[in-house]
XYZ file of C-alpha atoms in Angstrom:
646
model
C 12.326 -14.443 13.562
C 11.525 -15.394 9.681
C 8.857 -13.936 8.347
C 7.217 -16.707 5.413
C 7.101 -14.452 1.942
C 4.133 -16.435 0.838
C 1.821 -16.559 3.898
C 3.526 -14.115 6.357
C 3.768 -16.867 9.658
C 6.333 -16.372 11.583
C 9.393 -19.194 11.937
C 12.135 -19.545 14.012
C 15.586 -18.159 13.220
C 17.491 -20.496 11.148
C 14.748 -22.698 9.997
C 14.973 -23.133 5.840
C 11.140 -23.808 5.129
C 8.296 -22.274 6.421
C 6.680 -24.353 9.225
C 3.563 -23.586 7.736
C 3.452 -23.711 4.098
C 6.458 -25.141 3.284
C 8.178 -22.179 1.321
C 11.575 -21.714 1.028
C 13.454 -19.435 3.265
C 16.772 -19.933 2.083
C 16.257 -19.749 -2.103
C 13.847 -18.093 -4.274
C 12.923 -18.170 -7.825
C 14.673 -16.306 -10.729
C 11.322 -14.781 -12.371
C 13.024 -15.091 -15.502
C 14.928 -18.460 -15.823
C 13.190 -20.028 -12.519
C 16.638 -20.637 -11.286
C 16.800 -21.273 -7.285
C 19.105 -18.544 -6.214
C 19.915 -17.690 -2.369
C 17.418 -15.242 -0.715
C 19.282 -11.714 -0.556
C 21.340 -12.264 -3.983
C 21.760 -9.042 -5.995
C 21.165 -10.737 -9.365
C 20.539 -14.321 -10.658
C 23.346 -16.013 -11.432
C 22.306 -18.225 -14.243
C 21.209 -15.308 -16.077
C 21.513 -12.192 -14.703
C 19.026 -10.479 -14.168
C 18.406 -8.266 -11.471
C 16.694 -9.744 -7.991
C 17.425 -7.087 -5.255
C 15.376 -4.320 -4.944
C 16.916 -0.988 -4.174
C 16.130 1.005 -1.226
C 17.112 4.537 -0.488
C 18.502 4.925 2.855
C 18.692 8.409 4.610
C 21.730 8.924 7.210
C 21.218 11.244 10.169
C 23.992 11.986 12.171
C 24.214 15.461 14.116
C 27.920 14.694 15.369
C 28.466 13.730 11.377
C 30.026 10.372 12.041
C 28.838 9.513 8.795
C 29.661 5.681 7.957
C 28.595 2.570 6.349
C 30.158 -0.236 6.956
C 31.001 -2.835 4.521
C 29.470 -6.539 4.850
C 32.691 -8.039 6.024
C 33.064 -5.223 8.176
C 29.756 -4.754 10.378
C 28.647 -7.649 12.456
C 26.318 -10.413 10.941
C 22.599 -9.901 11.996
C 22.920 -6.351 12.381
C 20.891 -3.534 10.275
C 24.449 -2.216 8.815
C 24.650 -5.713 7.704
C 21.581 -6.534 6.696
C 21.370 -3.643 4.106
C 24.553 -3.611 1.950
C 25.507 -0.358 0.222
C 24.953 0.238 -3.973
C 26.364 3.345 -3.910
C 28.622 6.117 -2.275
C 27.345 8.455 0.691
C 25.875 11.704 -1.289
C 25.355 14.841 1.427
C 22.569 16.844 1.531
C 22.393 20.095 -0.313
C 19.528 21.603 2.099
C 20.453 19.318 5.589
C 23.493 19.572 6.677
C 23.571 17.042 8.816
C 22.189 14.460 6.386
C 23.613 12.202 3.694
C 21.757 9.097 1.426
C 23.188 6.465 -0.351
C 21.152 3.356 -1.977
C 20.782 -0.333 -0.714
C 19.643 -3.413 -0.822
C 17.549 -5.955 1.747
C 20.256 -9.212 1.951
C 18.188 -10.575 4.703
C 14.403 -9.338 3.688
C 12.910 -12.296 5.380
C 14.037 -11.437 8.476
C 11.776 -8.817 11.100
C 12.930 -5.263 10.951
C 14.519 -3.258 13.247
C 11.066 -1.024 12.724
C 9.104 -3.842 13.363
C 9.949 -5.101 16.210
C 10.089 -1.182 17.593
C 6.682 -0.295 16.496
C 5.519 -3.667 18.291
C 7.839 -3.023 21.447
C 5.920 0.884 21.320
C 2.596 -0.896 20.752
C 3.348 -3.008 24.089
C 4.235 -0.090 26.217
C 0.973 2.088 24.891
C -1.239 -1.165 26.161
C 0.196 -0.892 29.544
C 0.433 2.733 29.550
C -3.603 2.369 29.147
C -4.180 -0.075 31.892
C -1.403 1.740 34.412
C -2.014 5.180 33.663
C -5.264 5.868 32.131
C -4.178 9.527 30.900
C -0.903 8.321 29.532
C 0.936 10.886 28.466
C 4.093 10.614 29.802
C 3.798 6.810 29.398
C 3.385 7.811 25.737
C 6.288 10.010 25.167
C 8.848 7.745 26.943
C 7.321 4.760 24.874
C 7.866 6.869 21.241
C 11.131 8.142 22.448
C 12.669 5.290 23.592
C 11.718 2.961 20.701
C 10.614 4.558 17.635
C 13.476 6.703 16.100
C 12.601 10.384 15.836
C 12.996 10.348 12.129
C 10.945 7.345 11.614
C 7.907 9.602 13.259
C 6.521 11.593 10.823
C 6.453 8.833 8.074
C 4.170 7.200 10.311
C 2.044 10.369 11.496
C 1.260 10.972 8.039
C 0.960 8.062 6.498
C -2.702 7.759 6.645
C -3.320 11.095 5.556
C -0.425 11.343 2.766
C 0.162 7.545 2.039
C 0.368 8.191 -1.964
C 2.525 11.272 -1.405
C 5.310 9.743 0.638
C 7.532 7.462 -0.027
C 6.709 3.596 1.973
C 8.702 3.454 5.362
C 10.701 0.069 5.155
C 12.700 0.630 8.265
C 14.382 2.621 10.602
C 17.218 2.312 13.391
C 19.321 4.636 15.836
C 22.556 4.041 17.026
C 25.242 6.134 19.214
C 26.290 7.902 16.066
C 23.390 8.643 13.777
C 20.002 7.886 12.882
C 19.425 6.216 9.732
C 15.683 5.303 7.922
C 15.327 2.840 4.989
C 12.524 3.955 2.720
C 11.290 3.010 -0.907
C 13.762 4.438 -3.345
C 11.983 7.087 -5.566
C 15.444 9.244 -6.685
C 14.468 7.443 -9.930
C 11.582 9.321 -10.315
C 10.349 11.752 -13.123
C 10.496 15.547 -11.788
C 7.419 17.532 -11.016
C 9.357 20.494 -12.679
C 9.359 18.284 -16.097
C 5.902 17.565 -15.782
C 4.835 20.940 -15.273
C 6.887 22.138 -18.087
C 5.279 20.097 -20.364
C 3.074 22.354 -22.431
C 0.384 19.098 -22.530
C -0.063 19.572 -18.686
C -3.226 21.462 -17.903
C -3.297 24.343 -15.860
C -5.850 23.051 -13.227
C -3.550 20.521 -12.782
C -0.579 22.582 -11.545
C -2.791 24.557 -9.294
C -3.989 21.453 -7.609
C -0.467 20.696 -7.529
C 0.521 23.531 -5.692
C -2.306 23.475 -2.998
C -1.318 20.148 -2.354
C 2.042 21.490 -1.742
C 0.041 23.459 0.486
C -1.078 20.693 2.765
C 2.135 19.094 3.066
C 3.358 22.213 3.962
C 0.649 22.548 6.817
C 1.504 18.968 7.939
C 4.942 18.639 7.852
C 5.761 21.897 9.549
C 5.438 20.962 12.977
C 6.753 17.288 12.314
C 9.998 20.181 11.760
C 9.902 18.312 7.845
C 8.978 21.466 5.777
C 12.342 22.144 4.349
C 11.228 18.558 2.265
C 9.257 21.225 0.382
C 11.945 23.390 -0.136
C 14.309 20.719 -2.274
C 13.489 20.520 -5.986
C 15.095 17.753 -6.919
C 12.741 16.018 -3.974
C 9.707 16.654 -5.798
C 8.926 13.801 -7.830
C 5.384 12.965 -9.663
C 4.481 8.727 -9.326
C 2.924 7.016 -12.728
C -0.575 8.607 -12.086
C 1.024 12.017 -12.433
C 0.228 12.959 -8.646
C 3.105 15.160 -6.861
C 4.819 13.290 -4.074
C 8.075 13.377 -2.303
C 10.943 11.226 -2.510
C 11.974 11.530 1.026
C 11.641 13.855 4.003
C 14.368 16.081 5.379
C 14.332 15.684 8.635
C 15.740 18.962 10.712
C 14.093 20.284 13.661
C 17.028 23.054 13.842
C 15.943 24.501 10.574
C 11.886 24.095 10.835
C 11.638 26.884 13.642
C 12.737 29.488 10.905
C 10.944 27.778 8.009
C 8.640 30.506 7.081
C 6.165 30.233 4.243
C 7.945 33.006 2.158
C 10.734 30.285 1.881
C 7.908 27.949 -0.220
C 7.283 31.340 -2.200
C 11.109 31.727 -3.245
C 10.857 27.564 -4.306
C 7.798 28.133 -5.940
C 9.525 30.924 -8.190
C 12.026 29.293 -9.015
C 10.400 26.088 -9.968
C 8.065 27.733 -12.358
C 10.912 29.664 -13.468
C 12.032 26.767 -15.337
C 8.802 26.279 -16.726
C 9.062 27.829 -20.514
C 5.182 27.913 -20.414
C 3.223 31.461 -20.870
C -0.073 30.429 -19.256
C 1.616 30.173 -15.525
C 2.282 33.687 -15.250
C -0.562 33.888 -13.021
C 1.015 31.199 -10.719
C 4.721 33.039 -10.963
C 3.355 36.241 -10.002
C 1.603 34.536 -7.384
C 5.004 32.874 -6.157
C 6.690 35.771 -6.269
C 4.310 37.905 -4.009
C 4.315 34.770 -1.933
C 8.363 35.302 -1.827
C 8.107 39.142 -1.273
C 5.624 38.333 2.002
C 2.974 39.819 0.556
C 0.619 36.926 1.296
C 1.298 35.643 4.850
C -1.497 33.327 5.491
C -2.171 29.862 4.328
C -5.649 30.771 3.495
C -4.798 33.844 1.116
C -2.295 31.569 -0.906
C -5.149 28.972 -1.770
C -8.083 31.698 -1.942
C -5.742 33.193 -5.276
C -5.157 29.542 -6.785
C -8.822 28.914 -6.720
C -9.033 32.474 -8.142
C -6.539 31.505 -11.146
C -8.052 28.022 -11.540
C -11.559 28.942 -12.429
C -12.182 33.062 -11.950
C -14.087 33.060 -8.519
C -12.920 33.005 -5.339
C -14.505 29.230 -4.610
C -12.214 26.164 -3.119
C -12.226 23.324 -5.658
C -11.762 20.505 -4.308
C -11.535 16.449 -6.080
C -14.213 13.881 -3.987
C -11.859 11.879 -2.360
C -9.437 11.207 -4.754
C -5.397 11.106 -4.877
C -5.646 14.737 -6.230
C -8.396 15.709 -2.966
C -5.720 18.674 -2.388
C -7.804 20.444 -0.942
C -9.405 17.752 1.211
C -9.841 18.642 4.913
C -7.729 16.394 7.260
C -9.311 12.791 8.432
C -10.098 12.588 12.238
C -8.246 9.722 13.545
C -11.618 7.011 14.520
C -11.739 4.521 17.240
C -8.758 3.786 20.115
C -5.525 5.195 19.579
C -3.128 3.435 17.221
C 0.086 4.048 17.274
C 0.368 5.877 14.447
C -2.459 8.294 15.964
C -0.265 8.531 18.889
C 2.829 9.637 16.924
C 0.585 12.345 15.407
C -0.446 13.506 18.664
C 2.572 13.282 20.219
C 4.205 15.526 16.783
C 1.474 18.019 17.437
C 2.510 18.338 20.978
C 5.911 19.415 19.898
C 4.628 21.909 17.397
C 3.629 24.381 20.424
C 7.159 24.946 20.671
C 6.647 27.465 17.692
C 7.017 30.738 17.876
C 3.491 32.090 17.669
C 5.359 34.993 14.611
C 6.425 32.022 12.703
C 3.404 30.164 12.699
C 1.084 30.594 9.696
C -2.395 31.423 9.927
C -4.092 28.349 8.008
C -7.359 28.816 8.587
C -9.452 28.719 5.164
C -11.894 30.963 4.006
C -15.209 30.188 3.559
C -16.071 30.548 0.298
C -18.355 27.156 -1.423
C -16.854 24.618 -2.518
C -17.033 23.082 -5.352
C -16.999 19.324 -5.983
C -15.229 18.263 -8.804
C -16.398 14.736 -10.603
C -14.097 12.011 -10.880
C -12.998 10.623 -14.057
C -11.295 7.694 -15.474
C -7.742 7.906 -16.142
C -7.203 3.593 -16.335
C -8.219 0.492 -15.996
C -6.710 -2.451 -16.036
C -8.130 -6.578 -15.162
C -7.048 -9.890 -15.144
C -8.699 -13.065 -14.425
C -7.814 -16.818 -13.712
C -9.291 -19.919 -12.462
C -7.969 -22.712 -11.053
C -8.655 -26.526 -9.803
C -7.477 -26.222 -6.516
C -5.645 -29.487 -5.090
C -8.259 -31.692 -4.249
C -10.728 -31.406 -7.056
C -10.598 -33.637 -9.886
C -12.377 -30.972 -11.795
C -12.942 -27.454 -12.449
C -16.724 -26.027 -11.605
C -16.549 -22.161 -11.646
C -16.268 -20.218 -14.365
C -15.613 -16.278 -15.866
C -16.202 -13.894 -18.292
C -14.289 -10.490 -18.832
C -16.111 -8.289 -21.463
C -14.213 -5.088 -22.347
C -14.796 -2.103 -24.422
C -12.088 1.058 -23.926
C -11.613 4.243 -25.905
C -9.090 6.730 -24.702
C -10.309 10.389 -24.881
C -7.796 13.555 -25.048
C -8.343 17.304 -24.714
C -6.125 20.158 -23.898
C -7.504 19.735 -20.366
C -6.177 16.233 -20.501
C -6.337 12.510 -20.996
C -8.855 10.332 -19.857
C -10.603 6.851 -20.561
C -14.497 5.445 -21.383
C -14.554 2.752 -20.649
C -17.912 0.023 -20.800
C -16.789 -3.489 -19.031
C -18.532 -6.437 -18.042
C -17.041 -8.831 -15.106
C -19.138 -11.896 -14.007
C -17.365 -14.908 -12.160
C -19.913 -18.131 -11.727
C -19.106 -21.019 -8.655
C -21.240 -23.816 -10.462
C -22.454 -26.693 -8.392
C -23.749 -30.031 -9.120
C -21.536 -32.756 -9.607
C -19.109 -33.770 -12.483
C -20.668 -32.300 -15.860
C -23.056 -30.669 -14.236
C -21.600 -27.307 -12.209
C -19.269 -26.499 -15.212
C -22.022 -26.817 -17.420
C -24.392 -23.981 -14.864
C -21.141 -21.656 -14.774
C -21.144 -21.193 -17.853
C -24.430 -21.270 -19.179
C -24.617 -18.011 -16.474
C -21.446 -16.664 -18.413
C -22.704 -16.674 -21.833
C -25.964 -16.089 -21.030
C -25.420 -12.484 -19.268
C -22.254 -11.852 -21.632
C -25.060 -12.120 -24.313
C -27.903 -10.407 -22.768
C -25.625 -7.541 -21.667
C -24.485 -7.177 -25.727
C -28.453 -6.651 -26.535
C -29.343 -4.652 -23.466
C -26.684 -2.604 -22.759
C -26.760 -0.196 -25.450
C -27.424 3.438 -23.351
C -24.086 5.440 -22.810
C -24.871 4.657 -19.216
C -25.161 1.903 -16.498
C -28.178 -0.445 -17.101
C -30.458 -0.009 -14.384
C -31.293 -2.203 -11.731
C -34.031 -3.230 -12.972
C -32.514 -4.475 -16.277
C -29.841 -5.725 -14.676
C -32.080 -7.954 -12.745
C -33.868 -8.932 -15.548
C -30.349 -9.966 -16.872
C -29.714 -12.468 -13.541
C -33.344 -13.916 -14.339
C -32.324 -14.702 -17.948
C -29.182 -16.707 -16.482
C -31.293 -18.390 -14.273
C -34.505 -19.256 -16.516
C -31.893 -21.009 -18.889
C -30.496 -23.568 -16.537
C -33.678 -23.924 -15.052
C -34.916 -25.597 -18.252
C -32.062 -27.155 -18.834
C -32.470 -28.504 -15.451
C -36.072 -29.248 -16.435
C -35.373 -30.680 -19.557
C -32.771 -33.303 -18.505
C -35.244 -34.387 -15.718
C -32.360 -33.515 -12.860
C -34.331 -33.881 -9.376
C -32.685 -32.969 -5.850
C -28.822 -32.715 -5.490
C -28.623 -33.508 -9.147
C -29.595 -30.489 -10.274
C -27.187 -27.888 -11.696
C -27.130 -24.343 -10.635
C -24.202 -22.280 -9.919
C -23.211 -18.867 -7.736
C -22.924 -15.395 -9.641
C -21.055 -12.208 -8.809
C -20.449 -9.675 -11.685
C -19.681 -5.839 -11.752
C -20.121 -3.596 -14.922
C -18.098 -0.930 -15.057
C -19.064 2.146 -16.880
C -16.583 4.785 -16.537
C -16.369 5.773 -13.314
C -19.576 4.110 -11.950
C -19.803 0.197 -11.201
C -22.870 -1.640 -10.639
C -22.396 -4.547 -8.789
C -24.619 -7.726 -8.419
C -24.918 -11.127 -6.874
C -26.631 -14.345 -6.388
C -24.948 -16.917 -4.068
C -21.212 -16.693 -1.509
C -19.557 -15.507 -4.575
C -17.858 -12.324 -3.253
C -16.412 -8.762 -4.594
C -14.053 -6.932 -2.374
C -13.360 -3.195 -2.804
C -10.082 -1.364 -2.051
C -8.889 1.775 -1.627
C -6.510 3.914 -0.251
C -8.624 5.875 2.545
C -11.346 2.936 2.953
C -9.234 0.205 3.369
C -10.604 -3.286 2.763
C -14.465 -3.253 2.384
C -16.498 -6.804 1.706
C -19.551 -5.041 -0.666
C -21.611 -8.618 -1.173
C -22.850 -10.303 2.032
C -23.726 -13.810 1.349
C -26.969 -15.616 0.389
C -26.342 -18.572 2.768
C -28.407 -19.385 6.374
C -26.061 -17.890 8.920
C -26.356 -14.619 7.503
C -30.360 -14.754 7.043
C -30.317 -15.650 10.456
C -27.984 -12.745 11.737
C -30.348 -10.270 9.164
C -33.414 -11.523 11.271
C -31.916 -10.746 14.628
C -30.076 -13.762 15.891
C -26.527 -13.360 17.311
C -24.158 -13.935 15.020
C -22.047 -16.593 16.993
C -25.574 -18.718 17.180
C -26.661 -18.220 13.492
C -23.295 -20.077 12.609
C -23.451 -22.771 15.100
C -26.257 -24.149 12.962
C -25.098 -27.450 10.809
C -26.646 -25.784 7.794
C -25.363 -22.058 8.625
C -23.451 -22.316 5.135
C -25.920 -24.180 2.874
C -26.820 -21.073 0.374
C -30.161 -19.407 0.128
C -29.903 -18.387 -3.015
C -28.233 -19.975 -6.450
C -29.056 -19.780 -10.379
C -30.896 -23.008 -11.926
C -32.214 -24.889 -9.296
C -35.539 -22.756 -8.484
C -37.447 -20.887 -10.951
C -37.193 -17.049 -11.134
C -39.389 -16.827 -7.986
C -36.616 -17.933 -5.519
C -34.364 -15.333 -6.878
C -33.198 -12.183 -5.323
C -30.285 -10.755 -6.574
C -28.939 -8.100 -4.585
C -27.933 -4.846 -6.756
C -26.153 -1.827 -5.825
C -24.066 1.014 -7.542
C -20.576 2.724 -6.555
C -18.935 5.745 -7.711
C -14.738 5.566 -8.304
C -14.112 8.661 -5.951
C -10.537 6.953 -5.511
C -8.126 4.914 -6.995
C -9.980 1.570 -6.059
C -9.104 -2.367 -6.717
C -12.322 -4.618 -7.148
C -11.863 -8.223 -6.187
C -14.256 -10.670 -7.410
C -13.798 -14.481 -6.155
C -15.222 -17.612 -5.061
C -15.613 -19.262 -1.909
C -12.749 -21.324 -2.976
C -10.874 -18.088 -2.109
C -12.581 -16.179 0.318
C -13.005 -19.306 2.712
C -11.043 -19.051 6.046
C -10.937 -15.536 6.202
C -8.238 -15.394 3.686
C -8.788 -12.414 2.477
C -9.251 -10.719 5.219
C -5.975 -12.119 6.654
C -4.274 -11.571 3.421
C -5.027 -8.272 1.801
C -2.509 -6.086 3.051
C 0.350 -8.560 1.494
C -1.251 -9.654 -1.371
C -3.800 -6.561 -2.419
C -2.245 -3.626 -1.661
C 0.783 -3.841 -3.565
C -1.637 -3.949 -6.414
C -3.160 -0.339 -6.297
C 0.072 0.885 -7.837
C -0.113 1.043 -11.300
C 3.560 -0.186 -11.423
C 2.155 -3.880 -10.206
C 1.637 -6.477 -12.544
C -2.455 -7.159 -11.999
C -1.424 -11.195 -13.528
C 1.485 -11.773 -11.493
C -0.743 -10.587 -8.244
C -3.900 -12.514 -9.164
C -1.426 -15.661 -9.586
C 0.174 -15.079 -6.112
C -3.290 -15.022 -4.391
C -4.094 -18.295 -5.884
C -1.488 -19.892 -4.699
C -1.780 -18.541 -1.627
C -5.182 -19.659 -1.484
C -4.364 -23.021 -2.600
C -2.025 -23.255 0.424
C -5.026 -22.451 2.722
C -8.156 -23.512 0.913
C -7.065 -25.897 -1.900
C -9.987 -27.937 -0.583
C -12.315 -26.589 -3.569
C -11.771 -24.547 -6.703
C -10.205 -21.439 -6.552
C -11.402 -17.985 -9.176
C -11.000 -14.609 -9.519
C -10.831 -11.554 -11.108
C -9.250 -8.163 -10.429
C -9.989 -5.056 -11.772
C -7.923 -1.880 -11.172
C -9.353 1.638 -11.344
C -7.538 4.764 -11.591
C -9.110 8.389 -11.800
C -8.580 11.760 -11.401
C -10.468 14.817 -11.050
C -12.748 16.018 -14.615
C -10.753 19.038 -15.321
C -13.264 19.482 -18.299
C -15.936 20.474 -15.546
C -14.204 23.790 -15.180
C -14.893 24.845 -18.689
C-alpha cells in the first residue's frame, strides 16, 4: 500500500499517481531547482542538494547478531531494505546490547512496518472487547505479538512526553534483533552546553532537573531509566526545553536502576558546568549520589527550596516546561496507546518493593507560574481557487514586536492584529466588502488600541460595527438592493503577548492547536444549521434544511442592528498554532481530516510557517477548489515568566 504525500489516500502497490489527487508517487520535486527526481533519492541530481531525511535507527539484539545489510544485499520490500544505512554501526556506551547507526526512508511512501502493527494490535483490541469483555490476556498477546517491545514505551508516553521524545517513525523485530527507526536528534545541542552558559537562568535549570524527575518516574517501569543516565542523550530542541534523543531500552539493567544512579549523573553533569550559582544544585546532586535523599518527593521539595527560598512546588500552567505537571488521566475508551501504558504499568510490579522510589509529593501550595512569550511567528496567503474567475476574500496582518532581555531571560511583546475577510457579492463587489472590513479595522485598531493591553470586548465590538457601518453606506450609497449587495465574512485575532482575543462575524473560522489539546474549532458558525442545533434541533435535521448553510450573520448588508459578533479571549498556556481561514478551506471537513499531516508539523519552530500555509492550499485546492481559498497562521511559543520569582 502507497500512502499519497499530499492527501494521505491510500493506493495500490505499484500504482505511479495517486488515484485520488493525481500526485506523483514515483518523482518528487527538488525544492531548490524543481527538478523531478525519483522518490527515495539521497540528493537531487541536477543540483545537489540534499532530499533524504536522516533517521536514527536503534539496533537491539540480545544474542548481538548485530547487522545491516546492504541494499543489494537484503531483499527488496523489506524494512532492511527500505532504510539504507549513512553510517557505520556505533555500540552503546551504557547498553550493551545496543548499537545505532543513521538512515534514510528510500521507500517513505510506502506503510510502515509500525503501521500496519499498530493497526493489526488495534484489530485484535476490538475483538478482544467484543470476545472477552475484561481483556486482559487478549491484550497482552495482542501487544506482544505485534508491537515490538521497544517500540512500547515511545508510544506509552507519547501523550504525556510528546515534546521530550524523539517522534517514533517505525519499528520491526526479527529472529535476531529488534530494531526502532526514530527522528534523528544526535545533531542536537547538549543540555550540558546550555546549562553552562552563564546567560541561562537558574530557574531554568531547576525546572530542568525536575523534569528529569518525571521522566525518571515514567520511564522506570517502561525499564527506560538508564536513558537518563547517558549525557550525551540529553539534548535541548530550539525552544530550549530538555528532551532525549532516544531511549535505552534494557529491562536487565532497570531492576537495579536506583535513583542514587541519577544523583551520580547529575554531579557530574553540573560538574562541567563552570558556573558558581549551581552550587546549590551540585550539593544537591551529590547528597542525591551519597543516598542521602531517597525519595522522589525530597529531591523536588529542595529544588523548589533553591528555586525561590520556600518549600512551595512551582509549577508552569500547562506549558512545555509544566515539569512539575501532574500526569494526564487517559479520557474516553482505551486507545492503544492507553493500553500500552497499562499494559507497561503491569510489568512494573515486577519491582522489587527496596528499589522502588517513594514518589509521592509533598503537599506544600503550589504556585502557578504565568506564561510568557518567547516567539511568534505568521504568515498569510490567499488564493483563487480553480474555479473562480476572481478573488473575493481578503487579509490583513498588523504586527508590532519588541524583544525584551533580563538576566532571568529572553522574552517577546508582542501587539498583533490578524483579520481575514470572505467578501460576497458578485464581481467588484465582494473584493470591494473584504477589504473595506480590512482597512477599516486595521485603521480603527491604530486609533483604539493604544492601552498596553487587549482592547476590551466592548471596543472590539465597536471595532466590527465600524467595518460594518462603512459598507453599509457604501451599500446604501450605490443603491445595491437584494443579492447585489456587498458584504463580506470576518474572523480576526489580536494578539497581545500572551493573550488573544478572538472575534467573528460569518463561517470564517480560527482553529487552535496545541500539544495537549489537540485540534480545537474556537468559532462556530453564523449560518442556519447551527442556529437551529443552538435552539434544540438535532443536528442531522438542522442540516437537512436547503438553507442550513445560508449565513446568519455578514458585514454590509444589514445595519449594525443585525450584527452580533461573537468575542472571546484565550490565554497561551502552551505552545499553540492559530489557524484562521475561509470556507474555501474549511469546507468538507478538511481540516479536520487534514490537521495531523498538514498542522502539526508546524508547532515546531524548525517548520517553515510559508512553506506549510502553501501546502494546505494546495491541498485544499485539491478538495475544495470550488471557491476561494485564505488563510493565515500564527505560531506562538512561550515559556514560563521566570521574572515572577523575583
Amino acid at each position: 500500500m502507497l500512502i499519497c504525500p499530499q492527501c494521505q489516500f491510500e493506493n495500490p502497490d505499484g500504482h505511479k499517481f495517486c488515484q485520488r489527487c493525481g500526485t506523483s508517487l514515483t518523482h518528487e520535486t527538488c525544492p531548490d531547482c524543481s527538478a523531478e527526481v525519483p522518490v527515495g533519492s539521497l540528493a537531487c541530481p541536477s543540483c545537489g542538494v540534499a532530499l533524504a531525511e536522516p533517521l536514527l535507527a536503534i539496533v537491539d539484539s540480545p544474542r548481538k547478531a548485530y547487522g545491516w545489510p546492504a541494499p543489494d544485499v537484503a531483499a527488496a520490500g523489506t524494512p532492511y531494505w527500505r532504510y539504507g544505512a549513512l553510517s557505520d554501526l556505533e555500540m552503546s556506551t551504557v547498553v550493551p546490547t545496543a548499537a545505532r547507526l543513521r538512515v534514510c526512508d528510500r521507500d517513505p511512501y510506502r506503510v510502515r512496518s509500525l503501521d500496519a502493527a499498530v493497526a493489526q494490535a488495534e484489530a485484535n483490541l476490538a475483538r478482544a472487547a467484543t470476545e472477552d469483555p475484561e481483556g486482559e490476556a487478549a491484550l497482552e498477546a495482542s501487544l506482544e505479538t505485534v508491537v515490538p517491545a521497544v517500540a512500547r514505551p515511545y508510544l506509552a508516553l507519547e501523550a504525556e512526553f510528546e515534546q521530550h521524545l524523539p517522534v517514533l517513525v517505525d519499528a520491526w523485530e526479527d529472529t535476531h534483533q529488534q530494531v526502532t527507526i526514530l527522528e534523528d536528534r544526535t545533531g542536537w545541542p547538549g543540555l550540558v552546553d546550555l546549562w553552562g552558559d552563564p546567560e541561562t537562568p537558574l530557574p531554568e535549570i531547576v525546572y530542568g532537573l525536575e523534569l528529569l524527575l518525571d521522566l525518571w518516574e515514567s520511564l522506570l517501569p517502561l525499564s527506560c531509566a538508564s536513558s537518563l543516565l547517558d549525557l550525551d542523550n540529553l539534548k535541548v530542541d530550539e525552544d530550549r526545553v530538555p528532551c532525549l534523543a532516544y531511549l535505552h531500552y534494557s529491562p536487565s539493567l532497570e531492576h537495579s536502576a536506583l535513583l542514587r544512579d541519577l544523583g551520580q549523573t547529575w554531579v557530574e553533569m553540573l560538574g562541567r558546568c563552570d558556573r558558581d550559582d549551581l552550587e546549590p544544585l551540585r550539593t544537591l546532586a551529590e547528597s542525591l549520589a551519597a543516598c542521602e535523599l531517597l525519595v522522589v518527593g525530597e529531591v523536588r521539595t529542595h529544588l523548589e527550596a533553591i528555586s525561590n527560598g520556600q518549600p512551595l512546588r512551582i509549577v508552569g500552567a500547562g506549558s512545555s516546561m509544566a515539569f512539575g505537571s501532574p500526569r494526564a488521566e487517559p479520557q474516553g475508551a482505551m486507545s492503544l496507546r492507553d493500553a500500552i501504558d497499562s499494559l507497561g504499568a503491569m510489568d512494573s510490579s515486577d519491582l522489587d518493593d527496596d528499589d522502588e522510589e517513594d514518589t509521592n509529593v509533598d503537599d506544600a501550595p503550589t504556585v502557578v507560574l504565568p506564561m510568557q512569550l518567547a516567539s511568534l511567528d505568521e504568515a498569510g496567503r490567499s488564493d483563487i481557487g480553480r474555479q473562480r474567475d476572481h478573488n473575493e476574500d481578503c487579509f490583513g496582518i498588523y504586527t508590532n514586536v519588541q524583544r525584551r532581555e533580563t538576566p532571568m531571560g529572553k522574552s517577546i511583546c508582542a501587539r498583533s492584529l490578524y483579520i481575514l475577510c470572505d467578501g460576497m457579492g458578485g464581481h467588484a463587489s465582494g473584493e470591494v466588502a473584504s477589504s473595506l472590513a480590512v482597512k477599516t479595522l486595521q485603521t480603527y485598531f491604530d486609533e483604539h488600541w493604544t492601552e498596553d493591553r487587549l482592547p476590551s470586548a466592548d471596543a472590539i465590538r465597536q471595532g466590527i460595527l465600524e467595518a460594518n457601518r462603512v459598507i453599509f453606506e457604501t451599500n446604501q450609497r450605490d443603491l445595491r438592493s437584494g443579492s447585489g449587495r456587498m458584504g463580506t465574512t470576518l474572523v480576526l485575532a489580536l494578539v497581545h503577548n500572551s493573550k488573544v482575543a478572538i472575534a467573528h462575524v460569518g463561517d470564517s473560522r480560527l482553529y487552535r492547536l496545541s500539544r495537549r489539546r489537540g485540534l480545537e474549532q474556537i468559532t462556530v458558525d453564523h449560518e442556519v444549521g447551527q442556529r437551529e442545533i443552538q435552539r434544540g434541533v438535532d443536528p442531522s435535521a438542522a442540516y437537512s434544511r436547503p438553507d442550513a448553510y445560508q449565513l446568519t450573520q455578514a458585514l454590509g448588508p444589514r445595519d449594525s442592528d443585525f450584527i452580533d459578533p461573537d468575542i472571546q479571549v484565550l490565554d497561551f498556556d502552551e505552545d499553540t498554532l492559530l489557524l484562521l481561514c475561509s470556507d474555501g478551506m474549511s469546507d468538507n471537513d478538511l481540516i479536520e481530516t487534514h490537521w495531523q499531516t498538514h498542522l502539526a508539523p508546524l508547532l515546531s519552530s524548525r517548520a517553515n510557517l510559508d512553506q506549510g500555509l502553501s501546502q494546505l492550499i494546495e491541498l485544499s485546492n485539491q478538495y475544495n477548489g470550488h471557491d476561494n481559498i485564505s488563510a493565515i497562521l500564527v505560531r506562538a511559543k512561550v515559556q514560563p515568566n521566570m521574572n515572577f520569582l523575583r
